[in-house]
Tab-separated table of C-alpha atoms in Angstrom:
chain	number	residue	atom	x	y	z
A	4	MET	CA	-42.429	-30.592	-10.155
A	5	GLY	CA	-43.457	-31.236	-13.760
A	6	GLY	CA	-41.829	-30.355	-17.033
A	7	PRO	CA	-38.315	-30.999	-18.318
A	8	VAL	CA	-35.259	-30.201	-16.232
A	9	SER	CA	-33.915	-27.993	-19.028
A	10	SER	CA	-34.850	-27.107	-22.571
A	11	ILE	CA	-34.236	-24.625	-25.367
A	12	THR	CA	-37.030	-23.101	-27.425
A	13	ARG	CA	-37.321	-20.239	-29.910
A	14	ASP	CA	-39.975	-17.562	-29.617
A	15	ARG	CA	-41.618	-15.471	-32.331
A	16	SER	CA	-38.981	-12.709	-32.036
A	17	GLY	CA	-36.259	-15.213	-32.902
A	18	ALA	CA	-34.699	-15.282	-29.418
A	19	TRP	CA	-33.569	-18.601	-27.964
A	20	ARG	CA	-34.969	-19.249	-24.494
A	21	ALA	CA	-33.051	-21.538	-22.164
A	22	ARG	CA	-35.298	-23.025	-19.463
A	23	TYR	CA	-33.961	-24.774	-16.379
A	24	ARG	CA	-34.767	-25.508	-12.755
A	25	ASP	CA	-32.723	-24.007	-9.946
A	26	PRO	CA	-31.545	-26.116	-6.971
A	27	GLU	CA	-34.849	-25.358	-5.211
A	28	GLY	CA	-36.843	-26.737	-8.129
A	29	LYS	CA	-38.107	-23.353	-9.335
A	30	GLN	CA	-38.487	-22.970	-13.107
A	31	ARG	CA	-36.269	-20.209	-14.555
A	32	SER	CA	-35.359	-18.994	-18.039
A	33	ARG	CA	-32.984	-16.711	-19.907
A	34	ASN	CA	-33.029	-15.465	-23.481
A	35	PHE	CA	-30.133	-15.500	-25.968
A	36	SER	CA	-29.717	-14.307	-29.536
A	37	ARG	CA	-27.838	-17.506	-30.517
A	38	ARG	CA	-28.752	-21.119	-29.786
A	39	ARG	CA	-25.089	-21.902	-29.099
A	40	ASP	CA	-25.006	-19.368	-26.268
A	41	ALA	CA	-28.166	-20.847	-24.779
A	42	GLU	CA	-26.640	-24.331	-24.884
A	43	LEU	CA	-23.434	-23.150	-23.207
A	44	PHE	CA	-25.484	-21.394	-20.540
A	45	LEU	CA	-27.469	-24.534	-19.738
A	46	THR	CA	-24.301	-26.627	-19.609
A	47	SER	CA	-22.595	-24.223	-17.206
A	48	THR	CA	-25.758	-23.968	-15.109
A	49	GLU	CA	-26.091	-27.730	-14.741
A	50	HIS	CA	-22.390	-27.952	-13.854
A	51	ALA	CA	-22.809	-25.230	-11.212
A	52	LYS	CA	-25.799	-27.023	-9.729
A	53	ALA	CA	-23.872	-30.286	-9.576
A	54	SER	CA	-20.788	-28.698	-7.998
A	55	GLY	CA	-22.729	-26.580	-5.517
A	56	SER	CA	-21.522	-23.286	-7.004
A	57	TYR	CA	-24.865	-22.214	-8.434
A	58	VAL	CA	-25.780	-18.566	-7.788
A	59	ASP	CA	-29.324	-17.272	-8.025
A	60	PRO	CA	-29.246	-14.761	-10.939
A	61	VAL	CA	-31.804	-12.598	-9.138
A	62	LEU	CA	-29.141	-11.757	-6.527
A	63	GLY	CA	-26.888	-10.375	-9.243
A	64	LYS	CA	-29.491	-7.808	-10.302
A	65	ILE	CA	-28.458	-5.464	-7.512
A	66	THR	CA	-26.643	-2.400	-8.870
A	67	PHE	CA	-22.972	-1.810	-8.248
A	68	ASP	CA	-23.781	1.399	-6.336
A	69	THR	CA	-26.140	-0.422	-3.999
A	70	TRP	CA	-23.689	-3.241	-3.425
A	71	ALA	CA	-20.800	-0.818	-2.863
A	72	LYS	CA	-22.800	0.852	-0.089
A	73	GLU	CA	-23.427	-2.530	1.553
A	74	TRP	CA	-19.738	-3.385	1.215
A	75	ARG	CA	-18.719	-0.045	2.726
A	76	ALA	CA	-21.103	-0.453	5.679
A	77	GLY	CA	-19.541	-3.804	6.525
A	78	ILE	CA	-15.947	-2.553	6.812
A	79	VAL	CA	-14.652	-2.599	10.386
A	80	ASP	CA	-10.891	-3.103	10.093
A	81	LEU	CA	-9.589	-0.189	8.015
A	82	ARG	CA	-7.979	3.008	9.248
A	83	PRO	CA	-9.819	6.332	8.772
A	84	SER	CA	-7.232	7.490	6.237
A	85	THR	CA	-7.662	4.297	4.187
A	86	LEU	CA	-11.450	4.578	4.299
A	87	ALA	CA	-11.290	8.201	3.133
A	88	ARG	CA	-8.985	7.224	0.273
A	89	ASP	CA	-11.246	4.355	-0.812
A	90	ASP	CA	-14.343	6.576	-0.646
A	91	GLY	CA	-12.623	9.089	-2.925
A	92	TYR	CA	-11.536	6.441	-5.434
A	93	LEU	CA	-15.004	4.886	-5.417
A	94	LYS	CA	-16.643	8.231	-6.211
A	95	ARG	CA	-14.123	9.421	-8.811
A	96	TYR	CA	-13.143	6.259	-10.667
A	97	LEU	CA	-15.534	3.333	-10.029
A	98	GLN	CA	-19.040	4.753	-9.779
A	99	PRO	CA	-19.016	6.744	-13.068
A	100	THR	CA	-18.449	3.509	-15.014
A	101	PHE	CA	-20.112	0.807	-12.929
A	102	GLY	CA	-22.534	2.655	-10.642
A	103	GLU	CA	-25.778	1.877	-12.502
A	104	LYS	CA	-24.664	-1.517	-13.798
A	105	ARG	CA	-26.070	-4.667	-12.269
A	106	LEU	CA	-23.413	-6.841	-10.684
A	107	ALA	CA	-24.273	-9.693	-13.058
A	108	GLU	CA	-23.732	-7.372	-16.052
A	109	ILE	CA	-20.162	-6.507	-15.155
A	110	ASP	CA	-17.870	-8.879	-17.016
A	111	HIS	CA	-14.157	-9.340	-17.577
A	112	ALA	CA	-14.093	-7.350	-20.819
A	113	MET	CA	-15.843	-4.410	-19.171
A	114	VAL	CA	-13.360	-4.269	-16.292
A	115	ARG	CA	-10.402	-4.644	-18.647
A	116	ALA	CA	-11.675	-1.747	-20.803
A	117	TRP	CA	-12.166	0.355	-17.658
A	118	VAL	CA	-8.548	-0.191	-16.550
A	119	ALA	CA	-7.326	0.686	-20.039
A	120	GLY	CA	-9.470	3.822	-19.983
A	121	LEU	CA	-8.032	5.017	-16.687
A	122	THR	CA	-4.542	4.558	-18.068
A	123	ALA	CA	-5.444	6.373	-21.295
A	124	ARG	CA	-6.627	9.354	-19.227
A	125	GLY	CA	-3.052	9.786	-18.075
A	126	LEU	CA	-3.624	8.734	-14.479
A	127	ALA	CA	-0.531	7.647	-12.581
A	128	PRO	CA	0.015	3.858	-12.541
A	129	SER	CA	-0.242	3.899	-8.728
A	130	THR	CA	-3.690	5.514	-9.000
A	131	VAL	CA	-4.888	2.943	-11.538
A	132	VAL	CA	-3.549	0.110	-9.386
A	133	LEU	CA	-5.303	1.368	-6.241
A	134	ALA	CA	-8.562	1.819	-8.152
A	135	GLY	CA	-8.217	-1.679	-9.606
A	136	LEU	CA	-7.512	-3.233	-6.223
A	137	LEU	CA	-10.555	-1.495	-4.759
A	138	MET	CA	-12.734	-2.841	-7.564
A	139	ARG	CA	-11.254	-6.280	-6.943
A	140	LYS	CA	-12.133	-6.116	-3.230
A	141	ILE	CA	-15.716	-5.035	-3.862
A	142	MET	CA	-16.379	-7.740	-6.444
A	143	ALA	CA	-14.671	-10.422	-4.344
A	144	THR	CA	-17.073	-9.706	-1.484
A	145	ALA	CA	-19.946	-9.980	-3.966
A	146	VAL	CA	-18.734	-13.486	-4.804
A	147	ALA	CA	-18.391	-14.343	-1.116
A	148	ALA	CA	-21.947	-13.110	-0.502
A	149	GLY	CA	-23.305	-15.294	-3.299
A	150	ARG	CA	-24.292	-12.359	-5.497
A	151	ILE	CA	-22.232	-13.471	-8.505
A	152	PRO	CA	-20.559	-16.809	-9.285
A	153	ALA	CA	-17.086	-15.392	-10.025
A	154	SER	CA	-15.301	-12.068	-9.960
A	155	PRO	CA	-14.941	-10.279	-13.315
A	156	CYS	CA	-11.653	-8.908	-11.972
A	157	ASN	CA	-9.958	-12.292	-12.097
A	158	GLY	CA	-7.010	-12.190	-14.477
A	159	ILE	CA	-7.132	-8.419	-14.975
A	160	ARG	CA	-3.605	-7.039	-15.332
A	161	LEU	CA	-2.878	-3.712	-13.677
A	162	PRO	CA	-0.108	-1.276	-14.674
A	163	ARG	CA	3.370	-1.759	-13.337
A	164	ILE	CA	4.406	0.853	-10.800
A	165	GLU	CA	7.918	2.075	-11.392
A	166	ARG	CA	9.397	3.101	-8.063
A	167	GLU	CA	10.848	6.581	-8.076
A	168	GLU	CA	14.404	7.061	-6.890
A	169	ALA	CA	14.312	8.009	-3.222
A	170	ARG	CA	15.733	11.388	-2.187
A	171	PHE	CA	18.485	11.390	0.434
A	172	LEU	CA	20.062	14.308	2.268
A	173	ALA	CA	23.778	14.539	2.973
A	174	PRO	CA	24.742	15.376	6.574
A	175	THR	CA	25.580	18.944	5.514
A	176	GLU	CA	22.121	19.282	3.950
A	177	ILE	CA	20.496	18.050	7.162
A	178	GLY	CA	22.390	20.791	8.969
A	179	ALA	CA	21.225	23.384	6.452
A	180	LEU	CA	17.608	22.346	6.932
A	181	THR	CA	17.796	22.475	10.740
A	182	ASP	CA	19.348	25.925	10.502
A	183	THR	CA	16.516	27.310	8.396
A	184	ILE	CA	13.432	25.621	9.858
A	185	ASN	CA	11.605	27.152	12.808
A	186	GLU	CA	13.484	26.167	15.967
A	187	ARG	CA	10.306	24.528	17.272
A	188	TYR	CA	10.792	21.762	14.695
A	189	ARG	CA	14.568	21.324	14.572
A	190	GLY	CA	14.283	18.292	16.830
A	191	LEU	CA	11.703	16.814	14.476
A	192	VAL	CA	14.092	17.124	11.527
A	193	MET	CA	16.868	15.441	13.482
A	194	LEU	CA	14.581	12.664	14.690
A	195	GLY	CA	13.392	12.000	11.148
A	196	ALA	CA	16.848	12.162	9.556
A	197	PHE	CA	18.612	9.961	12.126
A	198	GLY	CA	15.764	7.951	13.666
A	199	GLY	CA	13.827	7.202	10.488
A	200	LEU	CA	10.373	7.817	11.962
A	201	ARG	CA	7.484	8.545	9.646
A	202	ILE	CA	5.960	12.012	9.889
A	203	GLY	CA	2.764	10.656	11.471
A	204	GLU	CA	4.838	8.789	14.052
A	205	MET	CA	6.712	11.975	14.983
A	206	LEU	CA	3.581	14.127	15.163
A	207	GLY	CA	1.886	11.496	17.343
A	208	LEU	CA	4.909	11.057	19.654
A	209	ARG	CA	4.228	11.722	23.335
A	210	ALA	CA	6.893	12.614	25.895
A	211	LYS	CA	6.303	9.397	27.866
A	212	HIS	CA	7.433	7.383	24.850
A	213	LEU	CA	10.741	9.202	24.560
A	214	ASP	CA	13.552	7.678	26.644
A	215	LEU	CA	16.509	10.003	26.258
A	216	LEU	CA	18.391	8.406	29.149
A	217	HIS	CA	18.700	5.147	27.233
A	218	GLY	CA	18.615	6.788	23.794
A	219	ARG	CA	15.380	5.267	22.550
A	220	VAL	CA	12.043	6.331	21.162
A	221	ASN	CA	9.088	3.968	21.475
A	222	VAL	CA	6.748	4.168	18.499
A	223	THR	CA	3.292	3.238	19.749
A	224	GLU	CA	0.992	5.913	18.337
A	225	ILE	CA	0.596	7.912	15.153
A	226	LEU	CA	-1.375	11.012	14.173
A	227	VAL	CA	-3.216	11.362	10.857
A	228	GLU	CA	-5.627	13.951	9.499
A	229	VAL	CA	-8.576	12.814	7.397
A	230	SER	CA	-11.066	15.261	5.921
A	231	GLY	CA	-10.129	17.858	8.513
A	232	GLN	CA	-10.427	15.444	11.445
A	233	LEU	CA	-7.406	14.366	13.516
A	234	TYR	CA	-7.070	10.710	14.516
A	235	PHE	CA	-4.651	9.093	16.955
A	236	GLY	CA	-4.106	5.380	16.609
A	237	PRO	CA	-1.574	2.543	16.674
A	238	PRO	CA	0.953	2.019	13.857
A	239	LYS	CA	-0.372	0.381	10.715
A	240	THR	CA	1.464	-2.923	11.255
A	241	ARG	CA	2.837	-4.891	14.187
A	242	ALA	CA	6.362	-4.159	12.958
A	243	GLY	CA	5.541	-0.461	13.072
A	244	ARG	CA	5.177	-0.672	16.845
A	245	ARG	CA	8.837	-0.645	17.829
A	246	ALA	CA	11.660	0.808	19.926
A	247	VAL	CA	14.128	2.788	17.819
A	248	PRO	CA	17.687	3.391	19.131
A	249	LEU	CA	18.910	6.942	18.578
A	250	PRO	CA	22.425	8.305	18.007
A	251	ARG	CA	23.770	10.982	20.323
A	252	ILE	CA	23.171	13.759	17.783
A	253	ALA	CA	19.423	13.043	17.760
A	254	ILE	CA	19.282	12.593	21.536
A	255	ASP	CA	20.937	15.979	22.094
A	256	ALA	CA	18.575	17.670	19.629
A	257	LEU	CA	15.527	16.210	21.361
A	258	ASP	CA	16.890	17.102	24.789
A	259	ASP	CA	17.363	20.695	23.631
A	260	HIS	CA	13.837	20.709	22.195
A	261	LEU	CA	12.258	19.569	25.474
A	262	ARG	CA	14.219	22.176	27.406
A	263	ARG	CA	12.794	24.876	25.133
A	264	TYR	CA	9.321	23.371	24.865
A	265	PRO	CA	8.652	21.267	28.000
A	266	ALA	CA	6.028	18.532	27.656
A	267	ALA	CA	4.306	16.543	30.390
A	268	GLN	CA	4.388	12.763	30.061
A	269	GLY	CA	1.093	12.578	28.216
A	270	ASP	CA	1.758	15.631	26.044
A	271	LEU	CA	2.898	15.607	22.433
A	272	VAL	CA	6.605	16.222	21.919
A	273	PHE	CA	5.918	18.321	18.818
A	274	SER	CA	2.910	20.615	19.006
A	275	ALA	CA	1.553	23.519	16.994
A	276	PRO	CA	2.680	27.043	18.018
A	277	GLU	CA	-0.886	27.741	19.112
A	278	GLY	CA	-0.936	24.537	21.130
A	279	GLY	CA	-2.454	21.154	20.366
A	280	PRO	CA	-1.596	18.658	17.621
A	281	VAL	CA	0.174	19.686	14.425
A	282	ARG	CA	-1.980	19.595	11.291
A	283	LEU	CA	0.343	18.268	8.602
A	284	ALA	CA	-0.999	20.246	5.620
A	285	SER	CA	-0.784	23.520	7.521
A	286	TRP	CA	2.652	22.640	8.924
A	287	ARG	CA	3.993	21.907	5.469
A	288	ARG	CA	2.812	25.269	4.200
A	289	ARG	CA	3.898	27.363	7.199
A	290	PHE	CA	7.167	25.728	8.227
A	291	TRP	CA	8.419	22.921	5.986
A	292	LYS	CA	8.184	24.473	2.530
A	293	PRO	CA	9.758	27.845	3.503
A	294	ALA	CA	12.657	26.059	5.230
A	295	VAL	CA	13.238	23.700	2.298
A	296	GLU	CA	13.286	26.605	-0.147
A	297	ALA	CA	15.529	28.747	2.068
A	298	SER	CA	18.061	25.924	2.370
A	299	GLY	CA	18.036	25.260	-1.383
A	300	LEU	CA	16.771	21.692	-1.052
A	301	SER	CA	13.585	21.838	-3.139
A	302	PRO	CA	11.858	19.597	-3.908
A	303	LEU	CA	11.870	17.725	-0.601
A	304	ARG	CA	9.128	15.878	1.277
A	305	PRO	CA	8.999	15.183	5.017
A	306	HIS	CA	9.118	11.473	4.106
A	307	ASP	CA	12.526	12.033	2.521
A	308	LEU	CA	13.924	12.410	6.048
A	309	ARG	CA	13.072	8.744	6.538
A	310	HIS	CA	14.897	7.810	3.331
A	311	THR	CA	17.836	9.855	4.578
A	312	ALA	CA	17.936	7.904	7.843
A	313	VAL	CA	18.031	4.568	6.008
A	314	ALA	CA	20.850	5.803	3.757
A	315	LEU	CA	22.819	6.895	6.810
A	316	TRP	CA	22.244	3.552	8.549
A	317	ILE	CA	23.537	1.718	5.482
A	318	ALA	CA	26.596	3.975	5.307
A	319	ALA	CA	27.213	3.243	8.997
A	320	GLY	CA	27.249	-0.516	8.315
A	321	ALA	CA	23.794	-1.571	9.523
A	322	THR	CA	22.520	-4.916	8.223
A	323	PRO	CA	19.246	-5.207	6.258
A	324	ARG	CA	17.627	-6.937	9.236
A	325	GLU	CA	18.611	-4.140	11.608
A	326	ILE	CA	17.371	-1.537	9.144
A	327	ALA	CA	14.021	-3.334	8.762
A	328	THR	CA	13.633	-3.397	12.543
A	329	ARG	CA	14.546	0.274	12.994
A	330	ALA	CA	12.310	1.392	10.133
A	331	GLY	CA	9.358	-0.770	11.145
A	332	HIS	CA	9.227	-2.803	7.938
A	333	THR	CA	7.664	-6.250	8.132
A	334	SER	CA	10.250	-7.798	5.813
A	335	VAL	CA	13.910	-7.466	4.926
A	336	VAL	CA	12.795	-7.863	1.298
A	337	THR	CA	11.238	-4.399	1.464
A	338	VAL	CA	14.559	-2.908	2.545
A	339	LEU	CA	16.530	-4.689	-0.177
A	340	ASP	CA	13.971	-3.835	-2.845
A	341	ARG	CA	13.895	-0.138	-1.980
A	342	TYR	CA	17.435	0.525	-0.796
A	343	GLY	CA	19.471	-2.448	-2.049
A	344	HIS	CA	21.492	-0.317	-4.473
A	345	LEU	CA	22.905	1.652	-1.539
A	346	PHE	CA	24.612	-1.309	0.105
A	347	PRO	CA	28.377	-1.508	-0.588
A	348	ASP	CA	29.420	-3.951	-3.324
A	349	SER	CA	30.563	-7.095	-1.515
A	350	GLU	CA	32.009	-9.003	-4.499
A	351	GLN	CA	35.662	-8.181	-3.751
A	352	LYS	CA	35.153	-8.891	-0.064
A	353	VAL	CA	33.756	-12.353	-0.873
A	354	ASN	CA	36.555	-13.113	-3.342
A	355	ALA	CA	39.206	-12.051	-0.834
A	356	ALA	CA	37.640	-14.283	1.808
A	357	LEU	CA	37.648	-17.247	-0.598
A	358	ASP	CA	41.340	-16.700	-1.335
A	359	VAL	CA	42.071	-16.722	2.403
A	360	LEU	CA	40.166	-19.991	2.817
A	361	ALA	CA	42.100	-21.550	-0.060
A	362	LYS	CA	45.434	-20.359	1.356
A	363	ASP	CA	44.602	-21.701	4.813
A	364	ALA	CA	43.826	-25.046	3.204
A	365	GLY	CA	47.282	-25.136	1.634
A	366	ILE	CA	46.133	-24.595	-1.939
A	367	SER	CA	48.773	-22.571	-3.786
A	368	ARG	CA	48.160	-20.424	-6.852
A	369	SER	CA	50.431	-22.622	-8.988
A	370	ALA	CA	48.543	-25.722	-7.919
A	371	GLN	CA	45.258	-24.058	-8.940
A	372	VAL	CA	46.653	-23.170	-12.386
A	373	VAL	CA	47.915	-26.718	-13.016
A	374	SER	CA	44.585	-28.171	-11.932
A	375	ILE	CA	42.640	-25.904	-14.241
A	376	ARG	CA	44.911	-26.737	-17.214
A	377	GLU	CA	44.420	-30.432	-16.552
A	378	VAL	CA	40.666	-30.045	-16.533
A	379	TYR	CA	40.520	-28.167	-19.846
A	380	SER	CA	43.323	-30.018	-21.658
C-alpha cells in the first residue's frame, strides 16, 4: 500500500484532483474546479473514515429510478391503497425530476427547488407534503443501505396544510338524506351519522360483527378498492379495531335494514343491488350523489357522516376520550385538534366552581376586595 494517504494535484485541464484511500486501502480520486472544494472533500472524507460513516461513492452512482424500484420491492407492511397512492406519486411527481439522476447527485438544493416547483404548479399543499414525505422515505432507505452518507431531504420544509372546516349535518338534514337515498342504504346513512364509522368500515361490515341486542357494532374489517381490485383487511390502526356503542335510532335503522335485506353471519350488511361488495366509486355515482342533490345538501361526502357523528357526540356531552375511542382515533389530541371548537365553552363553569369553593371555605366577597386593595395599595 504505497503512496500518500491523500493529496491534491492539478491536471493540464486545470481541474483539481483529490486523491485518497478508502477504508479498504483502495486508491480513489475525485475532480473539482476549485482547490478549496477539493480540500473540503478530503477533510470530510477523512472525518467519515475516522467516524465509521464513510460511504463508497460507487454505491451512490445508482440512478434514482433503479433505487426506487429496489425500495418498492422491499415494502411488506403497507396497505394496497397506500402502495397504489405511492406508486402514483412516484410516477407523476418524483421520477420526472429525479428519475435519471444518480443518488449521489441529488443534493439539498435540488430537493428544495423541486418542492418549490411543485408548489408553484398550483398543487394542493397536501399533495406536495405527501410527495415530499415519499421522497424522504426513499432517500432515508438509501442512507440506511449505505448508498449515500446523508439524506438530501434533511431540513427540507414542506408546505403547511390548512385543515378545511369539517361539514356537519343537523338531525333534520340526516332525516332528509335518509328519505331521499335508496332504501337499501338508509341504514348505512344512520350508522355513519350516529355511529361515526368510516365508509370503508361500513362497506366491510359483516352481519356477525353487528350486535343489535346489545347495541354495538364491532369494527374488525374494512373494504377498499384499489385500481379496480377490492381488498378486505383489518383497520389501519389498533385503535381502529373497536366496539362502537349505538343509540336506539341507529339500532332500529339497522334492524329494519336486516329485515328487508337479510344477511347470513358471514355476509356483508351492505351489499350492491346486484349482490356482492359495494364498489365505492360506483355507489357514489349511482346512489350517494343523486340523494345528496335531491335533499339539497350538496356538496357532501360520505366521510361527512363521520364528522356529523362526532358533532352529535359532543352535543350530547361525550368527553374527548370517549369520542376518540368511538371514532377509533389513537389520540385525544386528534379529536381536540379537529373538533375542539365544537366543545362548549367551559370558562363560566370553571369560574362558578371556583366561587363555590371559595364560599365553602368561608371567604366572603368583601374579604376578597379588602385583601386585593391591601395587596395593591
